[in-house]
Structures are given as C-alpha cells and as structure tokens.
Amino acid sequence: MSGKAHRIDSGGRIDRERPLRFTFDGRKYTAYEGDTLASALLANDCLLLARSFKYHRPRGVFSAGSEEPSALVTVGRGNRSEPNTRATTVELHDGLVARSQNAWPSLRFDIGAINNLFGRFFSAGFYYKTFMWPGAKGWQFYERFIRRTAGMGVAPPSADPDRYERIEAFCDVLVVGTGPAGLAAAATAARSGARVIIADENAVPGGAIRSGIAAGDELRDWAAHIVAELESLDNVTLLQRCTAFGYYDSNVLGLVERLNEHVAEIPAGQARQRHWVVRAREVILATGAIERPMLLADNDLPGVMLASAAQGFLNEFAVCPGENILIYTNNDSAYMTALALAPHARVTVVDTRSECSQALLDACHGANVITFFGNQVQRALGRQRVSAAALNDGQKVACDALLLSGGWTPTIALHSQAGGKPRFDDRLQTFLPGEPREPWLSAGACNGEMATAACLQQGLAAAEAALDRLGLTAARLELPSVAALEASAIPGPMPEPDGKCFVDLQNDVTLDDVRQGVSEGYASAELLKRYTALGMGTDQGKTANLNGLAAMAALRGEAIPAVGITTFRPPAAPVTMGAIAGRKHGEHISPVRHSPLHAWHQRHGALLSDAGLWKRPLGYPRDGEDRRAAALREAAHVRNAVGCCDVSTLGKIDIQGPDTRELLERLYVNRFANLAPGKARYGVMLQDDGFVYDDGTTACLGEQHFFMTTTTDHAALVLRNMEFALQVTWPTLRAHACDVTEQWAAIAVAGPRSRDLLRAMLGDAVSAERLPFMGIANIPWKGHSLRVLRISFSGELGYELYVPADCGELLADELVRAGEAFDLMPYGLDAMDILRIEKGHLTGADIDGNRTLDDLGLAAMARKDDRFIGAALRQRPGLNDVQRNKLVGLQPVDPQQPIVAGAHIVAEKEPREPSVSLGHVSSACYSPTLKREIGLAFVRGGEVLHGHTVHVTNPLAGTHVAVKVVPAHFFDSKGERLRG
C-alpha cells in the first residue's frame, strides 16, 4: 500500500484480472470484480459518502454489512434508481452509477450543514414543540417546508421496470447464516438426509470465516469443502445473497434473494429479486453478532468505523482503512483486528481496561502494535475526515482511521419475531435469544458464543437436536481445529464522553437527546424510541440500540433489563416493495376470475369491468351509447319484456349430511328445518357480534342435501365461517360443505315474458303450477340436468338457470335463439343495480358489516330462539337504539336532480359546515321505470322520517339536494309481479 491508495497488493477475494469502472457523484473510479461499492470507494481514498439526516454532517463507511447506518447512497439511473441503499451491500459491476443524497449543491459543500450550527435547537422532539407556534394551526404554515427537507433520498420518477418473483418452499430444516455455526448445522442436517434450505445475505458464504474474524487455514479449507459439498447435494438449496427478513407464525419465514442486482444488465426474462416464503419443520438461526461501537464525541466523522468492519475490508477486499490506525476498545476482540492490520499500517490500541490477556499483549508487542491501557478516547478530530483522536489525559494521537470495538450485540431480531423474549446476559452486557415459542434453535455468536470452536460445536448440537425432533439420525461431522490465539468478547467499561456523541448515526440521535428524553419522562425503551427516533432507520438501530438502552439505564440508575428492549418487527433488513409484491402488480395485483360465459360476453360486445376478483359485464352498449344509456335501456327492457344476465359469480356451496338442517338453523336467522325438498328460501346470516354479513338463497335438493347461494363479494367469507363452524364451533355436526362456485354456470332470466320464453324452451316444467315462486326443478336438457330456481333479484318474474360450467355458453346461445320470439336482451351489472334499487333489494353497499336486522328492516325474519350465530349479541341495547340509522328510500324533490352514493344527509336547508349528519346515501340511480332519481340510504330514526324532507349534501361536488324520505321499496312493493 502506498500514498493514499488503500488497496494492498495481495489477498482478498477480489479478481485483480477483472477491473471494473464505476462512477460516484459523477467522478470515475476503478475497482475489481468482487468489490462492494464501499470497499471500492475506500480503496480509492473516498471516505466522504453521505450527509446525515438531520444535521447534514459528513458521513462515511461505518460498518461492512447490512447494519450500515451512515453510507446510504442512491444506486442506478432513472426508474431503476434505488435510494437509501447501503454502500456496504452494493456489489460492484462494470458501469455502476451511484450518487450521494441529502446534500445540496454538492456533497463536499452542503448548504444543509448550517443545521449543525443550530443543533441545540433541533434536539429530541423539537418538531413537537417548535411547529405549533404561533397557534394551534401553526404546523400548516411549516408543513410545506418540512416536506421539502424530509426523507433521505429521491424516489424513482416512474414505475419499476424489473420483474420480481415469489416462491413457496418447504423443508425439514432451514438454516439462516453460513458462519461456523451455520455451516456445521447445515452440513450435519444435509448429510442426514433432511431437506435443507440455507440462507445467507452475503454473496459468498463463510460469515466470520470469510471476514477473518474466525481465523485459521484449516478452518478456511474446511469451510470451502463444506460449501462445495452442500452445493452438490440434491436435498440442499443454498441461497446466497438471500436475506431472512421475517419470522412468522407456524415456522414461516420470509426471505428475499437478490438474483440479479450484482450484474450490469438483468438478462431478458429474468427477475431482479425473488421473495421466498419458507415453511420449515425446524429452523436453526446462526445469524451472528454485530460489533458494538465505543462512544466518543464527533464519532460520526468519515474514517471512524467498527474494528470488525476494517478487518472484513482487509480480508475480503484487500483494503486497509488507513496508514495510521487507532483502535478504541474495551474488550479483547479488537486486538485480533490490530494484529490483522499491523503488517499494513501503524496500529495503536487505546483500551479502557487496565489490561488484556498476556497472550494478546505478547502478540501485539511482536507486531509493533502500541497499546494504551486505562485510557479513553474523548473525541475524534478532523473536518470532513478523521485526522486525530483526543484522549482524556490531554494527548492527541494522529490517525487517519479510528476503529471502535465495544463488545458484541447478537443479531436476535428473527428470534424475537418468532416470539422468543430476549434475556439479558450480565457477563456479555447484551441481550440473548429467549425461550423459543416456535421450533427453532440458536447457535453461534447470535447465541452469545464468540469462540470459534464453541460456535462449531453449537451448530453441530443444534442440528442434532433438530434432527432428533424430526426422527432422523444425525450423520457424523468432523470439525476442524481453530487458531490457537482467540480473544474473549467480554466487554469492560464504556465511559460516556463529553461533547456531541451520536448513539444512532442514521437518525442523528445523540447522548444529549437520550438524556433529554429521560428527563422529560420518556423513560421506557419504546417511548424513547418514538420520541428521539432511536433505532427507527433502515438499519433498525443495529449498531445503536444497545448503547442507547445502556445510556438510559445509567440515567435512571437501573440495570439495562429494567428499561427493556424495543420490539423487533419484520422486516429485519430493508426489503424492496417489488419483492413483496412479486408479480402481483398492474392487472396481476390480484387473481382474475372469468365467468364460464366470459368469451360469450366478449362476442356480444360487453363492457367488462372488475367486480371483486371477477370480470363481469357492466352492460352491452350499442352504437353511440355510453355506459349510462346502455344501463337505462337494459333495465327498462327487463321491466317491459325479458332479459338475461350472467350470475355465475354468485357463491355456490353444496351442503350434505344428516345434520345439514341443524347447521342451516344455526347459520341463518330464519327457519330452515322445515324447508321441503324442491323449495328454496331466502336467508340472512349474522356475525358473532350480531351484525348482518350476508344474505342469499338456499334450496333443498333432498332431505340431507342443500344448495346455498351467496353474494359474490362474500362468497369466500361465508364458506370460511361455515368451515370454522363445522371444524371448531360444532365439530360434532355431521355435515360437509363444498365450494362448487366454479362447477356451475348460472343465468338469470327476468321480466314479464320470462315464463313464456322458458316454456317455449323447456316445456310445462316451468309452468306456474309446476314451478311456483321459490320452487326448484331439475329438468333434462341436452343430455344434462338443468337446475331451475324460480327466484328474482330484479323484482320481476324471474328464474335462475344452473348448468355445468362447460355448458354455460351452450345455454346462453340456446336462450338467445329461443328468445328471438320474445325480444330477449342481455343486461349487465349496471342495469341489475338499477332494478334492485327500484325494488329495494340489498347488496354489499348496504350490508357493510355495520348493519343489524333492524337497520335493514329484516327483524321480523329472526326466530325467537337463540340458537343461531349472533342471536345473543344482536340484543345489545346499542344495536336496538331507535335512533340507529335505518334503511329508507330517497326521492329528490326535483325528480331529475341526481344524488350520489356516499353523500351525507343533513337537516339544514342550506349547506353549512360543520353539519350534523343524519345518515348517508348507500346507493342511488336514475329509474327509467319511475322516470326519476331515487336512492337507498341509512337515516337516523328510519321510517319515523317517512314523508319528511331532508337534504343530501356533497361538499366535494358543491351540491345540496332536497329529498323526501320514503319506504325503501319503490317498485311493486307488494311483490305481485315476481310472484305472478
């Protein structure tokens, strides 16, 4: 190493035969295949990479992995740019473009750095106190300025063009981490025949072996052999560049694999990332530990970093962080870093303890490492990079790299997400995994064991325990010997310095902020986090939280466990939105379901739209018609002649068994025990809390055989609740329910001429005598059984025809041919909506989960017993208040003045804000039958207001319409047409 070039001449896993070119802030640099952006910039003596969030202070590389709090950059161009990317995890490729963020006009000269001069005004909670002045609405003035300065990067200008995938996977053993413990566990499980998935967030396996923290030639050779073996086994899936970000119930883990982020151009047809949802019988967590920084003033200067990071940069990328290095520590592990760096730089160690082990001291003397015991680094000195360190005895030690080592913090986020409450270890002064509530085992550094030999043994033991629970015999695994010289990780004292000392580098949280938070009463870990933002960044406080907790505990005069620890929640590391969404975007954001008549609708010019998960026809516009005109024409035609409508999307459930009638009695509020074969009945279901959640028709096909239809929107909910009732609530009931929605095509035929049409097509089987209202018949038709229900949703004489799904188009074509003589016309959802509003029938707009039977005018349906779901809680006083909003009809005083669904109903004749809402409009339309606007609404007091005039107000549209409250049935209120 010479001059300011920090690359040493040999070593590392970089390929010196493959140079790469990249740019940072428009300046061109050269590095090698295998570098990260952070290692490449350090090798080129570029230490200033970013500006801090609040104070815009100079920041550089602090760590070497996903825990990086400071070196956040934007990578890529245009819609492929990704802000807040950790430079330490960005794998370099030729042509990579990166830029700094949170700085203007440039990184070196940032106007925002003026905030640092006024830092005392920006202490914890300053925004709560400052931006209320001069009155309660002062924040409205400040808001636009705050929004301009908020955030740390700029989002891409347009949609992400890359592909993402999602995969469901199953395994016997999932191993997270490929350090010594992880490799030992994975190899043992794999050799025993278990299905094994191994996930590691780094590009190259090995963990502490790779970075040199776990040293020794035999150990490295053993690790290489194990990795090669794992890659060759059919029962093993080894996932590199794969982060385990979430641990969920039932041993389900979320992983994100970065498939093509390390290449210059993603190959055509390949995904950028893959989201794995892994269901594992056993999980072994070998997630390692993160070095804890020592505290000193101005500890955020570029050139200040973790000692383990410097050791990793040296061993992996052949980058030495400086020529004159000072290490500040309180534990033995920093001496291993000093010995690794000593051949390439002048190294000084400042130790807060009075001594270290004699073996380490002898090794340091042999390597010319200078040691200061019982001393303290008070402050880092320098402007845009560290140049010296001030000790508490007044000495100034020149250095161009200041490395910190304050002990180790086990990475226990996944353990805690799985329900294991952390336990505090006084010896290591850190939190360790608690008792598991899922089938997982912990091994290695994340379990508090820093000695390499012990990590290997713990990995082996964890695999043996997991295999034993799986009923498998553990295979033999020979472990390697490790280097004789190893360091203890037990930390000594960590003095708190004077001056501006940052606990959380990413969020600019200082020790003074912690002190202020405690003094103002925010004396628990969760409250302090929210008041100061400690641990809230993309790094989730991985290098900050423990020091913050220790400072708070010291201020309160308590032990660290007494102040608690913040909750670990997924994601444990940042995850792109694309990886979560996978292919579910655009038209693929949810499954698309097609009716068996989908192609038929397309051939007949239907205007298709989404209705839940289904593609359904809104109408069939003719030349020159818009959507509204088509709907009015179709609705009027059904009232005067006959129309047909695809209702295949109704939920359809086949229920059979000796106790089916009893099941229906408990599901529905009305009587079903006496329903005779060949008859159907309308029914309503309640939730446990007494609110209505669905209505529909159930037909009796035989003494123990029923056919239930549900609303399209609630089909899955009804089936789920039915299955829950059969499996959990009443498991002794002898009944079985099967979803047959996809097995049937269904067409509704409605209108005054509907019976004539069906008699011409099916004969006397559909006559009024043989098929009365609410009757059901199975009629032979073209080699199939055609199920006919005489029911109506339109208020007209109507029928529903059911045939096997593959006969749906055949039935539709036959109806059209037979219907030519009767002027048959297809109609869509818009016309159906008009017809049902005219009749006062209900849909999901009215049954929204907040309505009772009384609200809907259906209370008379309910049986007097309490055997049905929701019977008890529907009697609550609040649900029987006479002032509840109840279903009514609305007629504008001006018949042609429209009202809109969602608008509020008020008493005032003139618009006024605020007004007291009497209710709201649930649905509205123009009725071609009544030649006027109408609507359904829920109004306080309900029928008490019949005949009164109220007003529908819509401030967004600027309308205030006088309406008369009337009964909800506008058309054929006695039901003479549908029963005729």
Tab-separated table of C-alpha atoms in Angstrom, residues 164-484:
chain	number	residue	atom	x	y	z
A	164	TYR	CA	-39.906	-9.918	-9.240
A	165	GLU	CA	-40.841	-13.455	-8.303
A	166	ARG	CA	-42.400	-15.208	-5.339
A	167	ILE	CA	-41.896	-18.847	-4.442
A	168	GLU	CA	-43.379	-21.063	-1.743
A	169	ALA	CA	-40.905	-23.579	-0.357
A	170	PHE	CA	-40.959	-26.376	2.216
A	171	CYS	CA	-38.094	-28.002	4.048
A	172	ASP	CA	-37.207	-30.072	7.078
A	173	VAL	CA	-34.502	-27.685	8.277
A	174	LEU	CA	-33.935	-24.031	7.416
A	175	VAL	CA	-30.507	-22.706	8.406
A	176	VAL	CA	-30.073	-18.924	8.467
A	177	GLY	CA	-26.411	-17.920	8.274
A	178	THR	CA	-23.279	-19.588	6.889
A	179	GLY	CA	-20.719	-18.751	9.535
A	180	PRO	CA	-19.007	-21.517	11.514
A	181	ALA	CA	-22.193	-22.474	13.395
A	182	GLY	CA	-24.397	-22.283	10.313
A	183	LEU	CA	-22.108	-24.428	8.152
A	184	ALA	CA	-21.742	-27.057	10.883
A	185	ALA	CA	-25.518	-27.224	11.333
A	186	ALA	CA	-26.269	-27.298	7.610
A	187	ALA	CA	-23.701	-29.989	6.848
A	188	THR	CA	-24.949	-32.233	9.656
A	189	ALA	CA	-28.586	-31.872	8.598
A	190	ALA	CA	-27.787	-32.360	4.907
A	191	ARG	CA	-25.710	-35.483	5.452
A	192	SER	CA	-28.572	-36.944	7.493
A	193	GLY	CA	-30.931	-36.850	4.510
A	194	ALA	CA	-33.078	-33.919	5.645
A	195	ARG	CA	-34.399	-31.421	3.118
A	196	VAL	CA	-32.306	-28.357	3.901
A	197	ILE	CA	-32.546	-24.717	2.834
A	198	ILE	CA	-29.626	-22.448	3.738
A	199	ALA	CA	-29.974	-18.671	3.502
A	200	ASP	CA	-27.165	-16.139	3.818
A	201	GLU	CA	-27.370	-12.441	2.963
A	202	ASN	CA	-23.820	-12.209	1.621
A	203	ALA	CA	-22.526	-13.002	-1.863
A	204	VAL	CA	-20.007	-15.507	-0.535
A	205	PRO	CA	-20.650	-17.987	2.306
A	206	GLY	CA	-18.478	-18.168	5.395
A	207	GLY	CA	-19.569	-15.339	7.699
A	208	ALA	CA	-16.844	-14.729	10.283
A	209	ILE	CA	-14.564	-17.178	8.445
A	210	ARG	CA	-14.830	-15.110	5.283
A	211	SER	CA	-14.126	-11.824	7.065
A	212	GLY	CA	-11.226	-13.268	9.045
A	213	ILE	CA	-12.760	-12.823	12.499
A	214	ALA	CA	-12.716	-16.612	12.772
A	215	ALA	CA	-9.182	-17.337	11.558
A	216	GLY	CA	-7.047	-20.296	10.568
A	217	ASP	CA	-6.072	-22.058	7.342
A	218	GLU	CA	-7.639	-25.353	8.394
A	219	LEU	CA	-10.914	-23.602	9.201
A	220	ARG	CA	-10.981	-21.874	5.803
A	221	ASP	CA	-10.236	-25.129	3.960
A	222	TRP	CA	-12.938	-26.943	5.942
A	223	ALA	CA	-15.486	-24.237	5.135
A	224	ALA	CA	-14.660	-24.372	1.408
A	225	HIS	CA	-15.052	-28.163	1.435
A	226	ILE	CA	-18.409	-27.977	3.265
A	227	VAL	CA	-19.766	-25.329	0.879
A	228	ALA	CA	-18.765	-27.400	-2.148
A	229	GLU	CA	-20.451	-30.451	-0.615
A	230	LEU	CA	-23.664	-28.549	0.125
A	231	GLU	CA	-23.794	-27.178	-3.411
A	232	SER	CA	-23.549	-30.711	-4.804
A	233	LEU	CA	-26.347	-32.307	-2.737
A	234	ASP	CA	-29.830	-32.728	-4.222
A	235	ASN	CA	-31.527	-32.341	-0.847
A	236	VAL	CA	-29.926	-28.920	-0.225
A	237	THR	CA	-30.870	-25.471	-1.521
A	238	LEU	CA	-28.071	-22.990	-0.821
A	239	LEU	CA	-29.263	-19.400	-1.204
A	240	GLN	CA	-26.590	-16.706	-1.260
A	241	ARG	CA	-27.485	-13.013	-1.459
A	242	CYS	CA	-30.626	-14.056	0.399
A	243	THR	CA	-31.805	-12.126	3.462
A	244	ALA	CA	-34.154	-13.658	6.020
A	245	PHE	CA	-36.235	-10.618	6.935
A	246	GLY	CA	-39.245	-12.002	8.790
A	247	TYR	CA	-40.189	-14.848	11.119
A	248	TYR	CA	-43.935	-15.536	11.302
A	249	ASP	CA	-46.290	-17.983	12.990
A	250	SER	CA	-46.082	-21.723	12.324
A	251	ASN	CA	-42.407	-21.555	11.369
A	252	VAL	CA	-42.984	-19.485	8.250
A	253	LEU	CA	-40.058	-17.256	7.266
A	254	GLY	CA	-39.803	-14.570	4.619
A	255	LEU	CA	-36.609	-14.363	2.572
A	256	VAL	CA	-35.560	-12.079	-0.259
A	257	GLU	CA	-32.998	-13.385	-2.729
A	258	ARG	CA	-31.160	-10.784	-4.809
A	259	LEU	CA	-30.878	-12.644	-8.097
A	260	ASN	CA	-29.535	-10.029	-10.470
A	261	GLU	CA	-28.523	-6.936	-8.546
A	262	HIS	CA	-24.826	-7.669	-8.994
A	263	VAL	CA	-24.916	-7.575	-12.801
A	264	ALA	CA	-24.746	-4.642	-15.181
A	265	GLU	CA	-27.866	-5.726	-17.079
A	266	ILE	CA	-30.544	-8.157	-15.996
A	267	PRO	CA	-30.870	-10.959	-18.594
A	268	ALA	CA	-34.105	-10.870	-20.556
A	269	GLY	CA	-36.931	-12.695	-18.847
A	270	GLN	CA	-35.144	-12.997	-15.511
A	271	ALA	CA	-36.194	-11.491	-12.214
A	272	ARG	CA	-34.285	-8.954	-10.174
A	273	GLN	CA	-35.287	-10.445	-6.831
A	274	ARG	CA	-37.180	-13.463	-5.559
A	275	HIS	CA	-39.367	-13.493	-2.467
A	276	TRP	CA	-39.246	-16.851	-0.702
A	277	VAL	CA	-41.968	-17.907	1.710
A	278	VAL	CA	-40.435	-20.883	3.513
A	279	ARG	CA	-42.363	-23.273	5.736
A	280	ALA	CA	-39.837	-25.186	7.786
A	281	ARG	CA	-40.301	-28.026	10.250
A	282	GLU	CA	-37.203	-26.878	12.122
A	283	VAL	CA	-35.220	-23.637	11.972
A	284	ILE	CA	-31.620	-23.123	13.052
A	285	LEU	CA	-30.695	-19.467	13.497
A	286	ALA	CA	-26.984	-18.785	13.146
A	287	THR	CA	-27.306	-15.079	12.418
A	288	GLY	CA	-24.074	-13.949	14.098
A	289	ALA	CA	-23.406	-10.762	16.021
A	290	ILE	CA	-22.669	-7.125	15.264
A	291	GLU	CA	-19.833	-5.245	16.902
A	292	ARG	CA	-20.929	-2.536	19.290
A	293	PRO	CA	-19.275	0.877	18.856
A	294	MET	CA	-17.484	2.695	21.631
A	295	LEU	CA	-18.835	6.160	22.447
A	296	LEU	CA	-16.844	9.344	21.874
A	297	ALA	CA	-17.548	12.876	20.743
A	298	ASP	CA	-17.746	13.511	16.992
A	299	ASN	CA	-17.809	9.749	16.430
A	300	ASP	CA	-19.511	10.202	13.069
A	301	LEU	CA	-16.531	11.592	11.134
A	302	PRO	CA	-15.624	9.707	7.939
A	303	GLY	CA	-12.785	7.350	8.826
A	304	VAL	CA	-14.435	6.289	12.093
A	305	MET	CA	-15.674	2.712	11.734
A	306	LEU	CA	-16.131	-0.569	13.539
A	307	ALA	CA	-12.975	-2.590	14.080
A	308	SER	CA	-14.611	-5.732	12.685
A	309	ALA	CA	-15.525	-3.796	9.540
A	310	ALA	CA	-11.903	-2.821	8.983
A	311	GLN	CA	-10.868	-6.434	9.445
A	312	GLY	CA	-13.510	-7.539	6.939
A	313	PHE	CA	-12.439	-4.964	4.351
A	314	LEU	CA	-8.868	-6.167	4.721
A	315	ASN	CA	-9.537	-9.906	4.454
A	316	GLU	CA	-12.291	-9.798	1.839
A	317	PHE	CA	-11.317	-6.878	-0.381
A	318	ALA	CA	-7.637	-6.249	0.378
A	319	VAL	CA	-8.441	-2.731	1.581
A	320	CYS	CA	-6.662	-1.291	4.589
A	321	PRO	CA	-8.635	1.673	6.005
A	322	GLY	CA	-5.580	3.800	6.749
A	323	GLU	CA	-1.848	4.087	7.265
A	324	ASN	CA	-2.013	5.310	10.849
A	325	ILE	CA	-4.787	3.457	12.664
A	326	LEU	CA	-6.101	3.973	16.195
A	327	ILE	CA	-8.340	1.290	17.739
A	328	TYR	CA	-10.518	2.249	20.721
A	329	THR	CA	-11.825	-0.739	22.673
A	330	ASN	CA	-12.941	-2.298	25.928
A	331	ASN	CA	-12.564	-5.983	25.003
A	332	ASP	CA	-10.047	-8.493	23.651
A	333	SER	CA	-11.563	-8.994	20.177
A	334	ALA	CA	-10.211	-5.641	18.949
A	335	TYR	CA	-6.691	-6.987	19.345
A	336	MET	CA	-7.344	-9.562	16.620
A	337	THR	CA	-8.143	-6.671	14.301
A	338	ALA	CA	-4.965	-4.886	15.402
A	339	LEU	CA	-2.859	-7.969	14.617
A	340	ALA	CA	-4.504	-8.353	11.190
A	341	LEU	CA	-3.855	-4.702	10.275
A	342	ALA	CA	-0.368	-4.443	11.773
A	343	PRO	CA	1.516	-5.732	8.675
A	344	HIS	CA	-0.049	-2.967	6.574
A	345	ALA	CA	-0.265	0.073	8.874
A	346	ARG	CA	0.925	1.629	12.096
A	347	VAL	CA	-1.590	0.493	14.752
A	348	THR	CA	-2.295	1.935	18.207
A	349	VAL	CA	-4.809	0.453	20.671
A	350	VAL	CA	-6.486	2.511	23.417
A	351	ASP	CA	-8.156	0.203	25.943
A	352	THR	CA	-10.427	1.431	28.750
A	353	ARG	CA	-9.416	-1.613	30.822
A	354	SER	CA	-6.257	-1.907	32.849
A	355	GLU	CA	-5.006	-4.964	30.958
A	356	CYS	CA	-5.724	-7.628	28.333
A	357	SER	CA	-4.682	-11.281	28.182
A	358	GLN	CA	-0.929	-11.848	28.233
A	359	ALA	CA	-1.052	-13.888	25.006
A	360	LEU	CA	-2.633	-10.988	23.143
A	361	LEU	CA	-0.250	-8.492	24.702
A	362	ASP	CA	2.764	-10.552	23.644
A	363	ALA	CA	1.373	-10.886	20.114
A	364	CYS	CA	0.834	-7.129	19.903
A	365	HIS	CA	4.343	-6.351	21.050
A	366	GLY	CA	5.682	-8.771	18.471
A	367	ALA	CA	3.703	-6.988	15.763
A	368	ASN	CA	4.751	-3.482	16.937
A	369	VAL	CA	1.196	-2.591	17.992
A	370	ILE	CA	1.253	0.299	20.505
A	371	THR	CA	-1.104	-0.117	23.492
A	372	PHE	CA	-2.591	2.378	25.981
A	373	PHE	CA	-4.432	0.824	28.934
A	374	GLY	CA	-6.800	2.543	31.359
A	375	ASN	CA	-7.311	5.356	28.908
A	376	GLN	CA	-10.170	6.801	26.920
A	377	VAL	CA	-10.666	8.449	23.530
A	378	GLN	CA	-12.650	11.576	24.274
A	379	ARG	CA	-13.147	12.966	20.768
A	380	ALA	CA	-12.436	12.354	17.101
A	381	LEU	CA	-10.732	15.314	15.440
A	382	GLY	CA	-10.984	16.488	11.837
A	383	ARG	CA	-13.349	18.263	9.449
A	384	GLN	CA	-14.541	16.024	6.623
A	385	ARG	CA	-12.449	13.043	7.709
A	386	VAL	CA	-10.755	11.956	10.904
A	387	SER	CA	-7.206	13.222	11.412
A	388	ALA	CA	-6.539	12.593	15.101
A	389	ALA	CA	-8.051	11.450	18.371
A	390	ALA	CA	-8.091	13.360	21.646
A	391	LEU	CA	-7.548	11.210	24.749
A	392	ASN	CA	-8.938	12.046	28.159
A	393	ASP	CA	-5.422	12.709	29.510
A	394	GLY	CA	-4.947	15.531	27.031
A	395	GLN	CA	-2.914	13.619	24.444
A	396	LYS	CA	-3.704	13.909	20.748
A	397	VAL	CA	-2.912	10.848	18.684
A	398	ALA	CA	-2.687	11.337	14.928
A	399	CYS	CA	-4.659	8.802	12.889
A	400	ASP	CA	-6.373	8.533	9.520
A	401	ALA	CA	-8.663	5.721	10.684
A	402	LEU	CA	-10.304	5.380	14.083
A	403	LEU	CA	-11.729	1.909	14.770
A	404	LEU	CA	-14.239	1.170	17.510
A	405	SER	CA	-14.825	-2.073	19.383
A	406	GLY	CA	-17.167	-2.060	22.393
A	407	GLY	CA	-18.212	-5.709	22.559
A	408	TRP	CA	-20.768	-7.613	20.511
A	409	THR	CA	-24.536	-7.469	20.059
A	410	PRO	CA	-26.068	-10.793	18.977
A	411	THR	CA	-28.401	-10.497	15.990
A	412	ILE	CA	-31.613	-11.709	17.592
A	413	ALA	CA	-34.289	-9.952	15.510
A	414	LEU	CA	-35.564	-13.188	13.962
A	415	HIS	CA	-35.552	-14.977	17.320
A	416	SER	CA	-37.666	-12.220	18.824
A	417	GLN	CA	-40.042	-12.036	15.869
A	418	ALA	CA	-40.741	-15.721	16.463
A	419	GLY	CA	-41.882	-14.936	19.993
A	420	GLY	CA	-38.721	-15.567	21.957
A	421	LYS	CA	-38.495	-12.827	24.594
A	422	PRO	CA	-34.845	-11.698	24.844
A	423	ARG	CA	-32.917	-12.350	28.041
A	424	PHE	CA	-30.086	-10.153	29.292
A	425	ASP	CA	-26.619	-11.599	29.869
A	426	ASP	CA	-24.706	-9.665	32.534
A	427	ARG	CA	-21.380	-11.177	31.520
A	428	LEU	CA	-21.610	-10.058	27.899
A	429	GLN	CA	-23.746	-6.994	28.705
A	430	THR	CA	-26.136	-7.798	25.886
A	431	PHE	CA	-29.447	-9.466	25.082
A	432	LEU	CA	-29.522	-13.109	24.018
A	433	PRO	CA	-32.312	-15.214	22.498
A	434	GLY	CA	-35.030	-16.208	24.941
A	435	GLU	CA	-37.122	-19.350	25.162
A	436	PRO	CA	-38.485	-20.283	21.716
A	437	ARG	CA	-42.204	-20.419	21.003
A	438	GLU	CA	-41.588	-21.914	17.575
A	439	PRO	CA	-39.440	-24.939	16.689
A	440	TRP	CA	-36.162	-23.051	16.316
A	441	LEU	CA	-32.694	-23.425	17.779
A	442	SER	CA	-29.963	-20.857	18.103
A	443	ALA	CA	-26.258	-21.402	17.568
A	444	GLY	CA	-23.038	-19.423	17.496
A	445	ALA	CA	-22.473	-15.716	18.015
A	446	CYS	CA	-26.195	-14.906	17.963
A	447	ASN	CA	-26.415	-17.171	20.998
A	448	GLY	CA	-23.672	-15.252	22.797
A	449	GLU	CA	-20.794	-17.589	21.911
A	450	MET	CA	-17.889	-15.805	20.211
A	451	ALA	CA	-15.235	-18.536	20.398
A	452	THR	CA	-14.985	-20.281	17.020
A	453	ALA	CA	-14.619	-23.797	18.405
A	454	ALA	CA	-17.685	-23.340	20.576
A	455	CYS	CA	-19.643	-21.909	17.605
A	456	LEU	CA	-18.865	-25.041	15.588
A	457	GLN	CA	-19.959	-27.273	18.468
A	458	GLN	CA	-23.181	-25.306	18.958
A	459	GLY	CA	-24.038	-25.585	15.273
A	460	LEU	CA	-23.480	-29.324	15.388
A	461	ALA	CA	-25.542	-29.678	18.575
A	462	ALA	CA	-28.410	-27.592	17.163
A	463	ALA	CA	-28.576	-29.796	14.054
A	464	GLU	CA	-28.551	-32.964	16.144
A	465	ALA	CA	-31.396	-31.656	18.311
A	466	ALA	CA	-33.457	-30.620	15.272
A	467	LEU	CA	-32.903	-33.969	13.572
A	468	ASP	CA	-33.858	-35.822	16.721
A	469	ARG	CA	-37.184	-33.947	16.810
A	470	LEU	CA	-37.680	-34.877	13.159
A	471	GLY	CA	-36.996	-38.533	13.863
A	472	LEU	CA	-33.765	-38.582	11.829
A	473	THR	CA	-30.359	-39.878	12.862
A	474	ALA	CA	-27.613	-37.260	12.773
A	475	ALA	CA	-24.689	-38.055	10.487
A	476	ARG	CA	-21.131	-37.728	11.718
A	477	LEU	CA	-19.357	-34.447	11.005
A	478	GLU	CA	-15.693	-33.893	11.729
A	479	LEU	CA	-14.980	-30.361	12.883
A	480	PRO	CA	-11.724	-28.518	12.124
A	481	SER	CA	-9.249	-27.232	14.628
A	482	VAL	CA	-9.131	-23.466	15.029
A	483	ALA	CA	-6.410	-20.903	15.559
A	484	ALA	CA	-4.798	-21.141	18.991
